Tab-separated table of C-alpha atoms in Angstrom:
chain	number	residue	atom	x	y	z
W	1	MET	CA	92.698	105.048	95.571
W	2	PHE	CA	94.322	101.694	94.837
W	3	CYS	CA	95.532	100.477	91.477
W	4	THR	CA	93.987	97.325	90.082
W	5	ARG	CA	97.314	95.499	89.954
W	6	CYS	CA	97.822	95.986	93.693
W	7	LEU	CA	94.298	94.842	94.432
W	8	ARG	CA	94.671	91.750	92.240
W	9	ALA	CA	98.018	90.843	93.817
W	10	THR	CA	96.755	91.139	97.360
W	11	ALA	CA	93.475	89.399	96.549
W	12	SER	CA	95.356	86.313	95.373
W	13	ARG	CA	97.387	86.212	98.596
W	14	ARG	CA	94.693	86.750	101.218
W	15	PRO	CA	91.087	87.854	101.353
W	16	LEU	CA	90.702	91.626	101.477
W	17	PRO	CA	88.404	93.353	103.898
W	18	LEU	CA	85.893	95.420	101.980
W	19	LEU	CA	87.360	98.874	101.619
W	20	ARG	CA	84.213	100.269	100.100
W	21	GLN	CA	80.727	99.264	101.062
W	22	PHE	CA	78.770	97.664	98.238
W	23	SER	CA	75.161	96.732	98.611
W	24	THR	CA	74.988	92.959	98.524
W	25	ALA	CA	71.578	91.379	98.567
W	26	THR	CA	71.823	87.682	97.668
W	27	PRO	CA	75.001	87.093	95.615
W	28	PHE	CA	77.123	86.070	98.595
W	29	ARG	CA	74.532	83.540	99.701
W	30	SER	CA	74.235	82.036	96.234
W	31	ALA	CA	78.000	81.938	95.640
W	32	GLU	CA	79.575	78.499	95.461
W	33	PRO	CA	81.030	77.531	98.879
W	34	GLN	CA	84.765	76.934	99.171
W	35	LEU	CA	85.427	73.515	100.717
W	36	SER	CA	88.485	72.905	102.833
W	37	THR	CA	88.716	69.205	101.930
W	38	PRO	CA	89.287	68.110	98.332
W	39	VAL	CA	86.280	66.776	96.444
W	40	THR	CA	88.279	64.670	93.961
W	41	LYS	CA	88.568	60.905	94.057
W	42	ALA	CA	91.815	59.131	94.922
W	43	GLY	CA	94.331	59.273	92.044
W	44	GLU	CA	92.372	61.968	90.232
W	45	ALA	CA	94.068	65.273	89.541
W	46	PRO	CA	92.504	68.218	91.365
W	47	LYS	CA	90.650	70.754	89.237
W	48	GLU	CA	92.465	74.011	88.675
W	49	VAL	CA	90.476	76.898	90.029
W	50	PRO	CA	91.120	80.081	88.030
W	51	ILE	CA	92.383	83.007	90.078
W	52	ALA	CA	89.788	85.735	90.275
W	53	ARG	CA	90.927	88.908	88.559
W	54	SER	CA	88.222	91.163	89.917
W	55	VAL	CA	87.619	92.038	93.528
W	56	CYS	CA	83.834	91.708	93.349
W	57	VAL	CA	81.989	88.421	93.397
W	58	PRO	CA	79.888	87.877	90.241
W	59	GLY	CA	76.354	89.116	90.770
W	60	THR	CA	77.293	91.846	93.240
W	61	GLN	CA	75.319	95.033	92.690
W	62	LEU	CA	77.831	97.871	92.428
W	63	ALA	CA	76.095	100.730	94.204
W	64	GLY	CA	77.014	104.245	93.137
W	65	LEU	CA	78.416	103.363	89.700
W	66	ASN	CA	75.295	104.280	87.743
W	67	TYR	CA	75.799	107.364	85.590
W	68	THR	CA	72.399	107.625	83.918
W	69	LYS	CA	69.523	109.450	85.537
W	70	GLY	CA	66.974	107.021	86.918
W	71	GLY	CA	69.010	103.997	85.811
W	72	GLN	CA	69.930	100.939	87.836
W	73	ASP	CA	73.330	100.235	89.329
W	74	PRO	CA	75.424	97.768	87.308
W	75	VAL	CA	75.879	94.185	88.431
W	76	ALA	CA	79.341	92.577	88.494
W	77	LEU	CA	79.815	89.814	85.911
W	78	LYS	CA	82.091	86.778	85.841
W	79	ASP	CA	85.692	87.496	84.878
W	80	GLU	CA	85.296	85.521	81.635
W	81	GLU	CA	82.443	87.770	80.485
W	82	TYR	CA	84.624	90.896	80.452
W	83	PRO	CA	86.885	91.574	77.442
W	84	GLU	CA	90.551	90.653	77.863
W	85	TRP	CA	91.813	94.206	77.248
W	86	LEU	CA	89.935	95.410	80.347
W	87	TRP	CA	92.405	93.737	82.699
W	88	SER	CA	95.431	95.473	81.184
W	89	CYS	CA	94.013	98.923	80.403
W	90	LEU	CA	95.478	100.475	83.558
W	91	ASP	CA	98.918	98.919	83.174
W	92	VAL	CA	101.503	101.537	82.339
W	93	ILE	CA	104.206	100.650	79.854
W	94	LYS	CA	107.392	102.575	80.513
W	95	SER	CA	109.917	102.751	77.736
W	96	ASN	CA	113.567	103.425	78.488
W	97	LYS	CA	113.821	105.824	75.576
W	98	GLY	CA	111.170	108.179	76.963
W	99	ALA	CA	112.670	108.099	80.455
W	100	GLU	CA	116.102	109.026	79.141
W	101	ASP	CA	114.758	111.933	77.120
W	102	ASP	CA	112.802	113.355	80.054
W	103	GLY	CA	115.737	113.465	82.458
W	104	ALA	CA	118.359	114.260	79.843
W	105	GLY	CA	118.128	118.013	80.013
W	106	ASP	CA	118.107	120.365	77.064
W	107	GLU	CA	121.234	121.807	75.435
W	108	PHE	CA	119.457	125.078	74.729
W	109	SER	CA	117.472	125.366	77.937
W	110	LYS	CA	117.242	128.585	79.931
W	111	SER	CA	118.354	126.679	83.010
W	112	LYS	CA	122.083	126.309	83.493
W	113	LYS	CA	121.488	123.072	85.393
W	114	GLN	CA	119.593	121.563	82.429
W	115	ARG	CA	122.329	122.611	79.978
W	116	LYS	CA	125.016	121.027	82.188
W	117	LEU	CA	122.974	117.848	82.479
W	118	ALA	CA	122.589	117.646	78.694
W	119	ALA	CA	126.325	118.275	78.140
W	120	LYS	CA	127.258	115.617	80.703
W	121	ARG	CA	124.928	113.093	79.068
W	122	GLN	CA	126.375	113.850	75.629
W	123	LYS	CA	129.927	113.360	76.925
W	124	THR	CA	129.060	109.969	78.445
W	125	LEU	CA	127.430	108.859	75.193
W	126	GLU	CA	130.500	109.900	73.199
W	127	ALA	CA	132.844	108.150	75.652
W	128	ARG	CA	130.769	104.964	75.477
W	129	ALA	CA	130.805	105.065	71.668
W	130	LEU	CA	134.599	105.512	71.618
W	131	ALA	CA	135.071	102.661	74.110
W	132	GLU	CA	132.983	100.357	71.933
W	133	GLY	CA	134.888	101.445	68.838
W	134	ASP	CA	131.755	102.718	67.131
W	135	LEU	CA	132.996	105.752	65.227
W	136	GLU	CA	129.790	106.011	63.179
W	137	ALA	CA	127.933	106.936	66.367
W	138	LEU	CA	130.120	110.045	66.665
W	139	ALA	CA	129.259	111.251	63.153
W	140	PRO	CA	126.787	114.119	63.168
W	141	LYS	CA	123.239	112.926	62.698
W	142	ILE	CA	120.807	114.742	60.454
W	143	PRO	CA	117.411	115.000	62.127
W	144	ILE	CA	114.683	113.068	60.319
W	145	GLN	CA	112.606	116.184	59.662
W	146	GLN	CA	115.523	117.715	57.737
W	147	GLN	CA	116.312	114.658	55.625
W	148	SER	CA	115.183	114.529	52.027
W	149	ILE	CA	113.976	110.932	51.875
W	150	ASN	CA	110.696	109.522	50.674
W	151	LEU	CA	108.474	107.970	53.290
W	152	PRO	CA	107.520	104.336	52.688
W	153	GLY	CA	103.998	103.632	51.546
W	154	GLU	CA	102.206	102.395	48.465
W	155	GLU	CA	98.579	102.655	47.549
W	156	ASN	CA	98.071	98.905	47.079
W	157	GLY	CA	100.726	97.684	49.551
W	158	ASN	CA	100.233	94.849	51.990
W	159	VAL	CA	99.344	95.316	55.666
W	160	LEU	CA	102.918	95.064	56.968
W	161	HIS	CA	104.078	97.675	54.486
W	162	ASN	CA	101.262	100.009	55.528
W	163	ILE	CA	102.102	99.537	59.214
W	164	GLU	CA	105.745	100.364	58.492
W	165	ALA	CA	104.641	103.496	56.618
W	166	ALA	CA	102.398	104.577	59.495
W	167	GLU	CA	105.261	104.131	61.981
W	168	ALA	CA	107.589	106.207	59.787
W	169	ARG	CA	104.981	108.967	59.512
W	170	GLY	CA	104.448	108.879	63.272
W	171	GLU	CA	108.179	109.145	63.892
W	172	LEU	CA	108.428	112.110	61.518
W	173	LYS	CA	105.418	113.770	63.133
W	174	LYS	CA	106.964	113.428	66.618
W	175	ALA	CA	110.272	114.863	65.420
W	176	MET	CA	108.548	117.816	63.762
W	177	ARG	CA	106.480	118.519	66.875
W	178	LYS	CA	109.581	118.394	69.055
W	179	GLU	CA	111.359	120.834	66.723
W	180	ARG	CA	108.378	123.220	66.681
W	181	LYS	CA	108.171	123.089	70.467
W	182	ALA	CA	111.865	123.959	70.743
W	183	LYS	CA	111.415	126.885	68.321
W	184	ILE	CA	108.460	128.204	70.299
W	185	LYS	CA	110.471	127.950	73.525
W	186	GLU	CA	113.364	129.799	71.933
W	187	SER	CA	111.167	132.564	70.497
W	188	ASN	CA	109.355	132.999	73.838
W	189	TYR	CA	112.705	133.250	75.601
W	190	LEU	CA	113.959	135.849	73.125
W	191	LYS	CA	110.737	137.854	73.441
W	192	SER	CA	111.146	137.973	77.203
W	193	MET	CA	114.600	139.586	76.949
């Protein structure tokens, strides 16, 4: 299976051979022909042809994509007729924060390797903070789920204020879930002893 980004990138470079057979009745015959010589007059700027995002030519019947009993197979539309979010729905956004947490190891893990990895990471963070002269970074941090602060949010607040409140609640929810998960891991480990 190919990702859509790869298909789009290669389609813009060179024509792809059909990897999957689609039933094509008349759309290829009715498609506008590509001319090798320019059709513009002298001194006139050439028209910009938009790069096709999809692999299928508009009007192609997509055989095998019907999911209703007795229904007809869908027909490919022009790229402009599809919503904009469709072209980016398969793009994966990777955040550095999540990647660091996954490979960081756990201080209280059963695995000695994971504990060493977590200790090593903590030492490098402390050394970096000392080198930068940031002594506040070395102060112990109280986890958000143990702080006694009020979450932002008002009943008749504006949209930005409500978004900020939702983000704060989401952050608190994630921290509480992470803490519960760690407690469950610890209790399961102690039960197994």
